[in-house]
Short mmCIF file of C-alpha atoms in Angstrom, two decimals:
data_model
loop_
_atom_site.label_atom_id
_atom_site.label_comp_id
_atom_site.label_asym_id
_atom_site.label_seq_id
_atom_site.Cartn_x
_atom_site.Cartn_y
_atom_site.Cartn_z
CA UNK L 873 -188.19 72.71 -17.53
CA UNK L 874 -191.99 72.51 -17.64
CA UNK L 875 -191.92 69.30 -15.62
CA UNK L 876 -189.86 70.97 -12.87
CA UNK L 877 -192.26 73.93 -12.75
CA UNK L 878 -195.30 71.66 -12.54
CA UNK L 879 -193.76 69.53 -9.79
CA UNK L 880 -192.79 72.61 -7.78
CA UNK L 881 -196.31 74.04 -8.04
CA UNK L 882 -197.78 70.74 -6.86
CA UNK L 883 -195.32 70.50 -3.94
CA UNK L 884 -196.31 74.00 -2.81
CA UNK L 885 -200.04 73.31 -3.25
CA UNK L 886 -200.35 76.00 -5.91
CA UNK L 887 -203.19 75.12 -8.32
CA UNK L 888 -201.77 76.75 -11.46
CA UNK L 889 -198.24 76.97 -12.80
CA UNK L 890 -198.80 80.59 -13.89
CA UNK L 891 -199.50 81.58 -10.26
CA UNK L 892 -196.22 79.98 -9.18
CA UNK L 893 -194.28 81.84 -11.88
CA UNK L 894 -195.71 85.18 -10.75
CA UNK L 895 -193.59 84.84 -7.62
CA UNK L 896 -190.55 85.01 -9.93
CA UNK L 897 -192.01 88.00 -11.81
CA UNK L 898 -192.41 85.81 -14.89
CA UNK L 899 -195.40 86.49 -17.06
CA UNK L 900 -196.01 84.55 -20.27
CA UNK L 901 -199.18 84.03 -22.35
CA UNK L 902 -198.93 80.35 -21.45
CA UNK L 903 -196.70 78.42 -19.11
CA UNK L 904 -195.74 76.20 -22.03
CA UNK L 905 -193.97 79.17 -23.65
CA UNK L 906 -191.66 79.85 -20.70
CA UNK L 907 -188.71 77.72 -21.97
CA UNK L 908 -188.85 79.53 -25.32
CA UNK L 909 -189.25 83.13 -24.12
CA UNK L 910 -187.91 83.50 -20.56
CA UNK L 911 -184.18 82.71 -20.80
CA UNK L 912 -183.41 85.96 -19.00
CA UNK L 913 -185.37 84.83 -15.96
CA UNK L 914 -183.35 81.66 -15.33
CA UNK L 915 -181.93 82.91 -12.02
CA UNK L 916 -185.31 83.96 -10.61
CA UNK L 917 -187.01 80.73 -11.73
CA UNK L 918 -184.17 78.63 -10.32
CA UNK L 919 -184.40 80.30 -6.94
CA UNK L 920 -188.17 79.88 -6.93
CA UNK L 921 -188.28 76.16 -7.68
CA UNK L 922 -185.07 75.24 -5.87
CA UNK L 923 -182.99 74.37 -8.92
CA UNK L 924 -179.59 75.72 -9.84
CA UNK L 925 -179.92 78.72 -12.18
CA UNK L 926 -177.30 77.06 -14.38
CA UNK L 927 -179.48 73.97 -14.70
CA UNK L 928 -182.51 76.14 -15.49
CA UNK L 929 -180.56 78.01 -18.17
CA UNK L 930 -179.50 74.71 -19.77
CA UNK L 931 -183.16 73.72 -20.07
CA UNK L 932 -184.28 76.92 -21.71
CA UNK L 933 -184.96 76.72 -25.44
CA UNK L 934 -184.41 80.20 -26.88
CA UNK L 935 -184.76 80.86 -30.57
CA UNK L 936 -181.54 80.93 -32.54
CA UNK L 937 -180.66 84.27 -34.22
CA UNK L 938 -183.56 86.24 -32.78
CA UNK L 939 -187.26 85.93 -31.98
CA UNK L 940 -188.34 85.49 -35.62
CA UNK L 941 -185.98 82.59 -36.31
CA UNK L 942 -187.37 79.16 -37.16
CA UNK L 943 -184.89 77.22 -35.00
CA UNK L 944 -184.25 76.95 -31.28
CA UNK L 945 -181.24 76.07 -29.17
CA UNK L 946 -182.07 72.49 -28.23
CA UNK L 947 -179.56 71.72 -25.47
CA UNK L 948 -176.63 72.89 -27.54
CA UNK L 949 -177.74 72.00 -31.06
CA UNK L 950 -179.94 73.92 -33.46
CA UNK L 951 -183.35 72.32 -34.00
CA UNK L 952 -186.30 73.55 -36.04
CA UNK L 953 -189.08 74.86 -33.81
CA UNK L 954 -191.75 72.94 -35.78
CA UNK L 955 -190.47 69.68 -34.32
CA UNK L 956 -191.15 70.71 -30.70
CA UNK L 957 -194.55 70.46 -28.99
CA UNK L 958 -195.11 73.21 -26.43
CA UNK L 959 -198.77 73.25 -25.39
CA UNK L 960 -199.66 69.56 -25.15
CA UNK L 961 -198.18 67.25 -22.55
CA UNK L 962 -197.01 64.09 -24.36
CA UNK L 963 -196.28 61.30 -21.90
CA UNK L 964 -195.29 57.73 -21.35
CA UNK L 965 -197.42 56.65 -18.40
CA UNK L 966 -195.09 53.71 -17.75
CA UNK L 967 -192.01 55.95 -17.62
CA UNK L 968 -193.72 58.48 -15.33
CA UNK L 969 -194.72 55.74 -12.92
CA UNK L 970 -191.09 54.63 -12.82
CA UNK L 971 -189.76 58.18 -12.36
CA UNK L 972 -192.27 61.07 -12.05
CA UNK L 973 -190.84 63.68 -14.40
CA UNK L 974 -191.38 64.51 -18.08
CA UNK L 975 -188.57 63.69 -20.48
CA UNK L 976 -187.55 66.40 -22.93
CA UNK L 977 -187.51 63.98 -25.85
CA UNK L 978 -191.27 63.52 -25.44
CA UNK L 979 -191.68 67.05 -26.79
CA UNK L 980 -190.33 65.99 -30.21
CA UNK L 981 -193.47 65.56 -32.32
CA UNK L 982 -192.11 63.17 -35.00
CA UNK L 983 -191.17 60.70 -32.22
CA UNK L 984 -194.35 58.80 -31.40
CA UNK L 985 -192.89 56.41 -28.84
CA UNK L 986 -190.92 56.77 -25.63
CA UNK L 987 -187.30 55.70 -26.28
CA UNK L 988 -187.09 54.53 -22.67
CA UNK L 989 -190.19 52.30 -22.30
CA UNK L 990 -191.04 52.08 -26.04
CA UNK L 991 -194.75 52.69 -25.45
CA UNK L 992 -196.85 55.04 -27.56
CA UNK L 993 -196.81 58.56 -26.11
CA UNK L 994 -200.19 59.71 -24.80
CA UNK L 995 -201.66 63.22 -24.78
CA UNK L 996 -205.10 62.46 -23.33
CA UNK L 997 -206.10 61.32 -19.87
CA UNK L 998 -207.12 57.63 -19.97
CA UNK L 999 -209.88 58.35 -17.42
CA UNK L 1000 -211.63 61.51 -18.66
CA UNK L 1001 -210.17 61.69 -22.18
CA UNK L 1002 -209.26 65.38 -21.92
CA UNK L 1003 -206.09 66.80 -23.42
CA UNK L 1004 -203.18 67.09 -21.01
CA UNK L 1005 -201.37 70.41 -20.72
CA UNK L 1006 -199.24 72.55 -18.41
CA UNK L 1007 -201.71 75.19 -17.18
CA UNK L 1008 -203.09 73.61 -14.00
CA UNK L 1009 -200.81 71.61 -11.80
CA UNK L 1010 -201.28 68.38 -9.93
CA UNK L 1011 -197.78 67.16 -10.62
CA UNK L 1012 -196.78 65.18 -13.67
CA UNK L 1013 -198.38 61.81 -13.01
CA UNK L 1014 -201.92 63.10 -12.32
CA UNK L 1015 -204.56 64.46 -14.69
CA UNK L 1016 -205.18 68.16 -14.01
CA UNK L 1017 -208.84 67.79 -15.09
CA UNK L 1018 -210.23 64.75 -13.27
CA UNK L 1019 -207.39 64.41 -10.73
CA UNK L 1020 -207.01 60.71 -11.50
CA UNK L 1021 -203.57 59.09 -11.73
CA UNK L 1022 -202.26 58.72 -15.28
CA UNK L 1023 -202.24 54.96 -15.62
CA UNK L 1024 -203.05 52.68 -18.51
CA UNK L 1025 -201.74 50.43 -21.23
CA UNK L 1026 -200.27 51.87 -24.43
CA UNK L 1027 -199.23 50.13 -27.62
CA UNK L 1028 -195.61 49.04 -27.60
CA UNK L 1029 -193.08 49.52 -30.37
CA UNK L 1030 -192.15 46.15 -31.92
CA UNK L 1031 -188.95 44.75 -30.43
CA UNK L 1032 -187.25 44.51 -33.83
CA UNK L 1033 -187.44 48.29 -34.25
CA UNK L 1034 -186.37 49.39 -30.80
CA UNK L 1035 -182.62 49.60 -31.38
CA UNK L 1036 -183.05 51.79 -34.47
CA UNK L 1037 -185.63 53.93 -32.69
CA UNK L 1038 -183.28 54.50 -29.77
CA UNK L 1039 -180.58 55.66 -32.19
CA UNK L 1040 -182.99 58.02 -33.97
CA UNK L 1041 -184.24 59.51 -30.69
CA UNK L 1042 -180.65 59.96 -29.51
CA UNK L 1043 -180.17 62.61 -32.25
CA UNK L 1044 -182.35 64.95 -30.16
CA UNK L 1045 -181.28 63.76 -26.71
CA UNK L 1046 -180.30 66.30 -24.05
CA UNK L 1047 -176.89 64.65 -23.79
CA UNK L 1048 -174.46 65.77 -26.49
CA UNK L 1049 -172.45 62.54 -26.23
CA UNK L 1050 -175.51 60.47 -27.07
CA UNK L 1051 -176.17 62.72 -30.04
CA UNK L 1052 -172.59 62.29 -31.23
CA UNK L 1053 -172.74 58.51 -30.85
CA UNK L 1054 -175.90 58.37 -32.93
CA UNK L 1055 -174.46 60.60 -35.66
CA UNK L 1056 -171.35 58.41 -35.80
CA UNK L 1057 -173.52 55.54 -37.09
CA UNK L 1058 -174.12 57.44 -40.34
CA UNK L 1059 -171.91 57.82 -43.40
CA UNK L 1060 -170.33 61.08 -44.48
CA UNK L 1061 -171.36 63.82 -44.85
CA UNK L 1062 -174.25 63.31 -42.42
CA UNK L 1063 -172.12 62.39 -39.43
CA UNK L 1064 -170.51 65.84 -39.60
CA UNK L 1065 -173.78 67.78 -39.75
CA UNK L 1066 -175.44 69.52 -36.82
CA UNK L 1067 -177.55 66.96 -35.03
CA UNK L 1068 -180.74 68.96 -35.55
CA UNK L 1069 -180.09 68.97 -39.31
CA UNK L 1070 -179.58 65.20 -39.27
CA UNK L 1071 -182.89 64.72 -37.49
CA UNK L 1072 -184.61 67.01 -40.01
CA UNK L 1073 -183.14 64.90 -42.83
CA UNK L 1074 -184.51 61.72 -41.22
CA UNK L 1075 -187.98 63.28 -41.07
CA UNK L 1076 -187.92 64.75 -44.59
CA UNK L 1077 -186.63 61.58 -46.24
CA UNK L 1078 -188.99 59.46 -44.16
CA UNK L 1079 -191.94 61.50 -45.41
CA UNK L 1080 -190.68 61.11 -48.99
CA UNK L 1081 -190.32 57.33 -48.69
CA UNK L 1082 -193.60 56.82 -46.85
CA UNK L 1083 -195.53 58.85 -49.43
CA UNK L 1084 -193.67 57.82 -52.56
CA UNK L 1085 -196.80 56.37 -54.17
CA UNK L 1086 -199.04 59.38 -53.58
CA UNK L 1087 -200.48 60.80 -56.78
CA UNK L 1088 -200.58 64.33 -55.35
CA UNK L 1089 -198.17 65.72 -52.77
CA UNK L 1090 -199.43 69.28 -52.71
CA UNK L 1091 -200.41 69.15 -49.04
CA UNK L 1092 -197.69 66.79 -47.83
CA UNK L 1093 -194.84 69.25 -47.44
CA UNK L 1094 -197.12 72.10 -46.37
CA UNK L 1095 -198.32 70.08 -43.39
CA UNK L 1096 -194.79 69.04 -42.45
CA UNK L 1097 -193.67 72.68 -42.53
CA UNK L 1098 -196.55 73.53 -40.20
CA UNK L 1099 -195.55 70.87 -37.69
CA UNK L 1100 -198.04 68.16 -38.70
CA UNK L 1101 -196.12 64.88 -38.94
CA UNK L 1102 -199.06 62.50 -39.28
CA UNK L 1103 -197.92 61.67 -42.83
CA UNK L 1104 -194.91 59.84 -41.37
CA UNK L 1105 -197.11 57.09 -39.95
CA UNK L 1106 -195.35 54.44 -37.89
CA UNK L 1107 -192.80 53.51 -40.54
CA UNK L 1108 -191.69 56.84 -41.98
CA UNK L 1109 -189.14 57.71 -39.32
CA UNK L 1110 -187.45 54.33 -39.80
CA UNK L 1111 -187.47 54.67 -43.59
CA UNK L 1112 -185.74 58.02 -43.30
CA UNK L 1113 -183.09 56.60 -40.97
CA UNK L 1114 -182.45 53.67 -43.33
CA UNK L 1115 -182.07 56.05 -46.28
CA UNK L 1116 -179.38 58.00 -44.44
CA UNK L 1117 -177.55 54.87 -43.31
CA UNK L 1118 -177.64 53.41 -46.81
CA UNK L 1119 -176.69 56.62 -48.65
CA UNK L 1120 -176.34 56.90 -51.64
CA UNK L 1121 -177.48 53.44 -52.76
CA UNK L 1122 -180.72 53.49 -50.77
CA UNK L 1123 -181.80 56.96 -51.94
CA UNK L 1124 -180.91 56.12 -55.55
CA UNK L 1125 -183.22 53.10 -55.43
CA UNK L 1126 -186.07 55.20 -54.04
CA UNK L 1127 -185.57 58.04 -56.53
CA UNK L 1128 -185.40 55.59 -59.43
CA UNK L 1129 -188.64 53.97 -58.35
CA UNK L 1130 -190.49 57.28 -58.02
CA UNK L 1131 -189.18 58.77 -61.26
CA UNK L 1132 -189.57 55.61 -63.34
CA UNK L 1133 -193.17 55.21 -62.16
CA UNK L 1134 -193.99 58.80 -63.12
CA UNK L 1135 -191.85 59.09 -66.24
CA UNK L 1136 -194.85 59.58 -68.53
CA UNK L 1137 -196.42 62.27 -66.33
CA UNK L 1138 -195.20 65.23 -68.39
CA UNK L 1139 -192.55 67.82 -67.57
CA UNK L 1140 -189.79 67.45 -65.03
CA UNK L 1141 -191.74 68.87 -62.10
CA UNK L 1142 -194.56 66.39 -62.69
CA UNK L 1143 -192.17 63.47 -63.09
CA UNK L 1144 -190.33 64.31 -59.88
CA UNK L 1145 -193.57 64.50 -57.89
CA UNK L 1146 -192.73 64.51 -54.16
CA UNK L 1147 -189.00 64.77 -54.96
CA UNK L 1148 -189.59 68.28 -56.27
CA UNK L 1149 -189.67 69.50 -52.67
CA UNK L 1150 -185.87 69.16 -52.58
CA UNK L 1151 -185.24 70.63 -56.05
CA UNK L 1152 -187.56 73.63 -56.18
CA UNK L 1153 -187.49 74.80 -52.56
CA UNK L 1154 -186.70 78.50 -52.08
CA UNK L 1155 -184.78 77.83 -48.86
CA UNK L 1156 -182.05 75.32 -49.56
CA UNK L 1157 -181.01 72.97 -46.78
CA UNK L 1158 -177.91 70.74 -46.83
CA UNK L 1159 -180.19 67.82 -47.67
CA UNK L 1160 -181.66 69.59 -50.71
CA UNK L 1161 -178.27 69.87 -52.40
CA UNK L 1162 -177.52 66.20 -51.81
CA UNK L 1163 -180.87 65.03 -53.14
CA UNK L 1164 -180.54 67.28 -56.20
CA UNK L 1165 -177.21 65.70 -56.98
CA UNK L 1166 -178.66 62.19 -56.80
CA UNK L 1167 -181.69 63.22 -58.91
CA UNK L 1168 -179.31 64.40 -61.62
CA UNK L 1169 -177.57 61.03 -61.56
CA UNK L 1170 -180.85 59.10 -61.77
CA UNK L 1171 -182.18 61.22 -64.65
CA UNK L 1172 -179.08 60.44 -66.66
CA UNK L 1173 -179.17 56.74 -65.78
CA UNK L 1174 -182.85 56.44 -66.75
CA UNK L 1175 -182.13 58.37 -69.94
CA UNK L 1176 -185.22 60.50 -69.52
CA UNK L 1177 -185.87 63.02 -72.31
CA UNK L 1178 -186.91 65.90 -70.10
CA UNK L 1179 -186.52 69.61 -70.64
CA UNK L 1180 -184.89 70.74 -67.42
CA UNK L 1181 -186.23 74.04 -66.10
CA UNK L 1182 -184.82 73.73 -62.60
CA UNK L 1183 -182.29 76.31 -61.43
CA UNK L 1184 -180.39 73.52 -59.75
CA UNK L 1185 -176.88 73.13 -61.08
CA UNK L 1186 -177.16 69.39 -60.54
CA UNK L 1187 -180.27 69.13 -62.69
CA UNK L 1188 -179.07 71.54 -65.36
CA UNK L 1189 -176.04 69.48 -66.30
CA UNK L 1190 -175.71 68.96 -70.03
CA UNK L 1191 -177.46 65.86 -71.31
CA UNK L 1192 -175.29 63.86 -73.69
CA UNK L 1193 -177.39 60.70 -73.93
CA UNK L 1194 -180.34 62.16 -75.88
CA UNK L 1195 -180.79 64.32 -78.96
CA UNK L 1196 -183.75 66.20 -80.42
CA UNK L 1197 -184.95 65.44 -83.95
CA UNK L 1198 -183.91 68.78 -85.45
CA UNK L 1199 -180.43 68.48 -83.94
CA UNK L 1200 -180.17 64.93 -85.29
CA UNK L 1201 -181.04 66.11 -88.80
CA UNK L 1202 -178.10 68.51 -88.76
CA UNK L 1203 -175.64 66.27 -86.94
CA UNK L 1204 -176.31 63.05 -88.88
CA UNK L 1205 -177.32 64.72 -92.16
CA UNK L 1206 -180.66 62.92 -92.52
CA UNK L 1207 -184.16 64.12 -93.33
CA UNK L 1208 -187.02 64.58 -90.90
CA UNK L 1209 -189.14 62.15 -92.94
CA UNK L 1210 -186.67 59.33 -92.37
CA UNK L 1211 -186.28 60.14 -88.70
CA UNK L 1212 -190.04 60.02 -88.23
CA UNK L 1213 -190.15 56.71 -90.06
CA UNK L 1214 -187.41 55.38 -87.81
CA UNK L 1215 -189.23 56.62 -84.72
CA UNK L 1216 -192.32 54.66 -85.72
CA UNK L 1217 -190.56 51.31 -85.93
CA UNK L 1218 -187.26 51.62 -84.10
CA UNK L 1219 -186.23 51.37 -80.47
CA UNK L 1220 -184.14 54.52 -80.40
CA UNK L 1221 -187.06 56.90 -79.74
CA UNK L 1222 -187.18 58.14 -76.15
CA UNK L 1223 -190.13 60.48 -76.35
CA UNK L 1224 -192.61 61.17 -79.13
CA UNK L 1225 -193.67 64.72 -79.78
CA UNK L 1226 -197.01 65.78 -78.34
CA UNK L 1227 -198.84 68.77 -79.85
CA UNK L 1228 -197.44 71.52 -82.01
CA UNK L 1229 -194.66 72.41 -79.59
CA UNK L 1230 -193.61 68.83 -78.95
CA UNK L 1231 -190.35 67.34 -80.10
CA UNK L 1232 -189.08 63.84 -80.88
CA UNK L 1233 -186.20 62.90 -78.59
CA UNK L 1234 -183.91 60.02 -79.50
CA UNK L 1235 -181.34 57.94 -77.73
CA UNK L 1236 -178.19 59.39 -79.28
CA UNK L 1237 -176.12 56.21 -79.40
CA UNK L 1238 -178.91 54.03 -80.81
CA UNK L 1239 -179.90 56.64 -83.39
CA UNK L 1240 -176.33 57.01 -84.55
CA UNK L 1241 -176.03 53.25 -84.96
CA UNK L 1242 -179.32 53.10 -86.90
CA UNK L 1243 -178.22 55.91 -89.21
CA UNK L 1244 -174.86 54.32 -89.88
CA UNK L 1245 -176.34 50.89 -90.60
CA UNK L 1246 -179.43 51.98 -92.50
CA UNK L 1247 -179.68 55.43 -93.93
CA UNK L 1248 -176.11 56.15 -95.01
CA UNK L 1249 -175.84 52.96 -97.02
CA UNK L 1250 -179.04 53.85 -98.87
CA UNK L 1251 -177.69 57.23 -99.85
CA UNK L 1252 -180.28 59.34 -98.05
CA UNK L 1253 -179.38 62.98 -97.54
#
């Protein structure tokens, strides 16, 4: 939509897109906001720029469920607004030289490359270095500041990654068939999700995988929620896609690695680290429930002696593989002195008590075997 407005202004020798829009009685704080706020003016805009009002309406991006909603109607699928760049013109100079119009997929901030030419998207003029926008108009392929053509070399995406990148970008393509074909590459239940939710899952899991080794993740999710996707790097988007395609084996391996590395960190929230984003979030997404379920599985497999405070049903499942010392005294009819002695030299202790409120946690099966082979025969109470 913005590309069509800019090209029309240039063709009519109008120096600013806002001046052009005034002829359609459209006023917006910035031209970049027109697709998000001016759906009702589709007919007037279409008549002004010589495009079918139906086509204009299809390219509008109104918010879903009202002006305060966090998602927009992205060509027929719901997509979180934080993923879409409005003010800055992100471009593939090679693609514009081949066909002088801006592609909608370039607005998707987590996508750093053009899925058509596979070059790194640019937001600054290669001649003057100034940020490209939509306020002044000299067409799409010319810088509005120095009036030089937008030409130059940009880093290319490695060939080995291009097929996967094309599939990822197709999730947010204008064409619904391309979105469906991309979703069909994924296992259930993802293939049945809304395409915007699938893309969000790719981004969220990619951020988790790419930052799995970070000691502190306090700012990671806050920046993502604000639309800053720099933490994805070049690899994150591919890691997220691979996690979805390899579900649940791939996510189980990642969760096991993160949790096992942090198992001595303290309580559950500290052990989960970046995974906690999916377990303690106030607004649950479809992905959160799936990740919670896998976390519950991994905690049981790793036999971690953690007190679970999460409200998640998946994480609050009863633990049958561990037993606290005081419960063991009653169940196996042994004294605390002997259990402490066993914990000092045996391999059935999972976690040693720390401080006055700490508690010894034992592997239930191994403790039961040790009691049956050792203590009972010696006649201990």
